[in-house]
């Protein structure tokens, strides 16, 4: 496990010298805020459901109420949660790096709440809903006895504004993410298992385009190769230490 006092010096230097840093985040970044990853055991009421059977268009067609209620439960968890030191370190890195792009697969909005201002949301955001027929997006909706509530314009059921398994990513977000991965000089892949495409390809694309790549999660074993760092670490512990090590002079003013 990489700890705060054993950071690979090559990665600290790469972070300090990078002209363009891109970070891709996944569910692991929010785990320390108490938001379960899909692979964590689900708790309580929802333990018997497999998230991959709920986060699909078929599940919503089969049982819209069940899917709506699962998202309502997740929305509640997110509202009660707070950004953790990992989210805050990424917001700080945005302010310190010459150029920085944050790409997230998370749908919880915690990066924005931590202060990140420019976030590419590849999988949408569960704090928004949209019309399942016409796509109009809403940030408020009525509470109804038999959810999901109807679209105020056409009456079709509202659904969470997220990308479900088997659906296409928003093309503009994907295009921006791809461009960032192919033009950065340092790419950080944080808290993502790299199993969900096309996000999973972004670190490979960045590496193939010449960037240094660091993979930070609890699945990998610590290793350093040419332009490649694997760090088995919790993002809430590692990221603040990494940013402070790379930008020690900025510590006093921007923490
Ligand atoms: P995943 O569940 O497949 O993998 C989580 C990864 O995070 C694993 O590699 C694990 O080792 C790592 N991890 C766990 N705790 C960590 C920590 N404290 N620090 C660093 N790493 C940690 O997640 P995924 O790759 O994001 O893909 C699953 C899909 O589920 C995504 O599409 C995402 O949109 C969705 N999802 C989002 C949220 C959220 O918005 N918070 C939560 C669950 C699932």
mmCIF file of C-alpha atoms and ligand atoms in Angstrom, residues 25-32 35-39 74 105-108 123 165 190-196 216-219 233-236, ligand 1:
data_model
loop_
_atom_site.group_PDB
_atom_site.id
_atom_site.type_symbol
_atom_site.label_atom_id
_atom_site.label_comp_id
_atom_site.label_asym_id
_atom_site.label_seq_id
_atom_site.Cartn_x
_atom_site.Cartn_y
_atom_site.Cartn_z
ATOM 1 C CA UNK A 25 -12.490 9.367 -11.214
ATOM 2 C CA UNK A 26 -14.819 6.501 -10.353
ATOM 3 C CA UNK A 27 -16.945 5.310 -7.474
ATOM 4 C CA UNK A 28 -13.881 4.658 -5.246
ATOM 5 C CA UNK A 29 -13.269 8.408 -4.860
ATOM 6 C CA UNK A 30 -16.646 8.760 -3.137
ATOM 7 C CA UNK A 31 -16.315 5.587 -1.020
ATOM 8 C CA UNK A 32 -14.717 7.543 1.835
ATOM 9 C CA UNK A 35 -21.288 6.307 -0.962
ATOM 10 C CA UNK A 36 -21.039 2.589 -1.767
ATOM 11 C CA UNK A 37 -19.326 1.511 -4.978
ATOM 12 C CA UNK A 38 -21.335 -0.893 -7.106
ATOM 13 C CA UNK A 39 -19.076 -3.722 -6.062
ATOM 14 C CA UNK A 74 -28.988 6.773 -3.554
ATOM 15 C CA UNK A 105 -17.930 8.477 -13.991
ATOM 16 C CA UNK A 106 -19.617 9.386 -10.715
ATOM 17 C CA UNK A 107 -23.173 10.638 -10.690
ATOM 18 C CA UNK A 108 -23.117 12.093 -7.176
ATOM 19 C CA UNK A 123 -22.444 9.136 -16.748
ATOM 20 C CA UNK A 165 -25.704 0.012 -18.654
ATOM 21 C CA UNK A 190 -8.477 7.258 -9.470
ATOM 22 C CA UNK A 191 -10.963 4.942 -7.734
ATOM 23 C CA UNK A 192 -12.158 3.210 -10.854
ATOM 24 C CA UNK A 193 -11.916 -0.500 -11.587
ATOM 25 C CA UNK A 194 -11.547 0.164 -15.297
ATOM 26 C CA UNK A 195 -14.249 -2.336 -16.210
ATOM 27 C CA UNK A 196 -16.862 0.024 -17.651
ATOM 28 C CA UNK A 216 -4.739 4.726 -7.871
ATOM 29 C CA UNK A 217 -7.238 2.275 -6.344
ATOM 30 C CA UNK A 218 -7.507 -0.699 -3.986
ATOM 31 C CA UNK A 219 -7.271 -3.351 -6.738
ATOM 32 C CA UNK A 233 -4.028 3.545 -1.837
ATOM 33 C CA UNK A 234 -7.142 5.270 -0.589
ATOM 34 C CA UNK A 235 -7.715 8.412 -2.617
ATOM 35 C CA UNK A 236 -8.759 10.419 0.458
HETATM 36 P P1 LIG B 1 -16.296 0.259 -9.409
HETATM 37 O O1 LIG B 1 -17.265 0.056 -8.296
HETATM 38 O O2 LIG B 1 -16.282 -0.698 -10.527
HETATM 39 O O3 LIG B 1 -14.813 0.268 -8.811
HETATM 40 C C1 LIG B 1 -14.458 1.022 -7.679
HETATM 41 C C2 LIG B 1 -12.955 1.158 -7.655
HETATM 42 O O4 LIG B 1 -12.617 2.017 -6.581
HETATM 43 C C3 LIG B 1 -12.211 -0.154 -7.399
HETATM 44 O O5 LIG B 1 -11.090 -0.176 -8.258
HETATM 45 C C4 LIG B 1 -11.761 -0.047 -5.938
HETATM 46 O O6 LIG B 1 -10.519 -0.687 -5.701
HETATM 47 C C5 LIG B 1 -11.589 1.440 -5.821
HETATM 48 N N1 LIG B 1 -11.725 1.980 -4.469
HETATM 49 C C6 LIG B 1 -12.606 1.652 -3.484
HETATM 50 N N2 LIG B 1 -12.435 2.441 -2.409
HETATM 51 C C7 LIG B 1 -11.421 3.300 -2.740
HETATM 52 C C8 LIG B 1 -10.766 4.354 -2.062
HETATM 53 N N3 LIG B 1 -11.111 4.720 -0.820
HETATM 54 N N4 LIG B 1 -9.778 5.030 -2.709
HETATM 55 C C9 LIG B 1 -9.404 4.689 -3.968
HETATM 56 N N5 LIG B 1 -9.970 3.684 -4.649
HETATM 57 C C10 LIG B 1 -10.968 3.009 -4.040
HETATM 58 O O7 LIG B 1 -16.507 1.757 -9.882
HETATM 59 P P2 LIG B 1 -16.376 2.454 -11.299
HETATM 60 O O8 LIG B 1 -15.100 2.015 -11.952
HETATM 61 O O9 LIG B 1 -16.605 3.892 -11.050
HETATM 62 O O10 LIG B 1 -17.543 1.868 -12.199
HETATM 63 C C11 LIG B 1 -18.834 1.589 -11.747
HETATM 64 C C12 LIG B 1 -19.962 2.439 -12.323
HETATM 65 O O11 LIG B 1 -20.795 2.706 -11.212
HETATM 66 C C13 LIG B 1 -19.616 3.783 -12.892
HETATM 67 O O12 LIG B 1 -20.287 3.876 -14.089
HETATM 68 C C14 LIG B 1 -20.221 4.813 -11.919
HETATM 69 O O13 LIG B 1 -20.973 5.776 -12.642
HETATM 70 C C15 LIG B 1 -21.221 4.047 -11.128
HETATM 71 N N6 LIG B 1 -21.279 4.390 -9.683
HETATM 72 C C16 LIG B 1 -21.175 5.685 -9.268
HETATM 73 C C17 LIG B 1 -21.216 5.983 -7.910
HETATM 74 C C18 LIG B 1 -21.122 7.422 -7.480
HETATM 75 O O14 LIG B 1 -21.512 8.328 -8.218
HETATM 76 N N7 LIG B 1 -20.579 7.697 -6.293
HETATM 77 C C19 LIG B 1 -21.345 4.971 -6.971
HETATM 78 C C20 LIG B 1 -21.466 3.649 -7.431
HETATM 79 C C21 LIG B 1 -21.416 3.376 -8.788
#
